[in-house]
XYZ file of C-alpha atoms in Angstrom:
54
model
C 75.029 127.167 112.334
C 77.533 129.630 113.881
C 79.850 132.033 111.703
C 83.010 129.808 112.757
C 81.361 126.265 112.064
C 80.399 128.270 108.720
C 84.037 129.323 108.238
C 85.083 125.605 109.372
C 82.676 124.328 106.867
C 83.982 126.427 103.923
C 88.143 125.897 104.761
C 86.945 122.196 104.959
C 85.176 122.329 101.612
C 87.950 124.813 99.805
C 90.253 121.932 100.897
C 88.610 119.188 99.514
C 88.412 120.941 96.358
C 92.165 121.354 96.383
C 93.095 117.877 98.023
C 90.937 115.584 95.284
C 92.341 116.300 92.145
C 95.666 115.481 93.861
C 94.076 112.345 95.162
C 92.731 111.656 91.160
C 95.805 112.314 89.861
C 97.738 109.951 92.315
C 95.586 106.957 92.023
C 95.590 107.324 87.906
C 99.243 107.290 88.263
C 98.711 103.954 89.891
C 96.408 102.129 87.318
C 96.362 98.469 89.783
C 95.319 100.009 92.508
C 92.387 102.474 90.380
C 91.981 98.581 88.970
C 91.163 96.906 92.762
C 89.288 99.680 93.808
C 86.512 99.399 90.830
C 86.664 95.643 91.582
C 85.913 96.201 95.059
C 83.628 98.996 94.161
C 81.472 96.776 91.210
C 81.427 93.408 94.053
C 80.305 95.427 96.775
C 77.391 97.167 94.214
C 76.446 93.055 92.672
C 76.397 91.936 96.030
C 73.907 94.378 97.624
C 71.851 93.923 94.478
C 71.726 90.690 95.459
C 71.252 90.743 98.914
C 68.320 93.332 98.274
C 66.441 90.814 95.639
C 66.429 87.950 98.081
C-alpha cells in the first residue's frame, strides 16, 4: 500500500464515520422506509436459509 492509497483509505474511512450517523438519523426519521428495509433485509436472510437447507 502506498502513502496516498493510505491517505485515500483514511479520508474514505473519516468520511464514512461522519456520513453514517447522518444516514441513521435520516432513515429513523423515516420509520416506513427503516420498516421495508428490515422486511427486505429478514426475506432475503429466510430465503437463503432456505435455499442453503435444500
Amino acid at each position: 500500500m502506498t502513502t496516498l492509497t493510505a491517505v485515500q483509505w483514511l479520508m474514505f474511512m473519516l468520511a464514512s464515520v461522519v456520513t453514517v450517523p447522518v444516514v441513521l438519523a435520516y432513515l429513523l426519521d423515516n420509520g416506513l422506509i427503516v420498516g421495508v428495509i428490515l422486511v427486505l433485509l429478514l426475506e432475503h436472510v429466510l430465503l437463503r436459509r432456505r435455499t442453503e437447507a435444500a
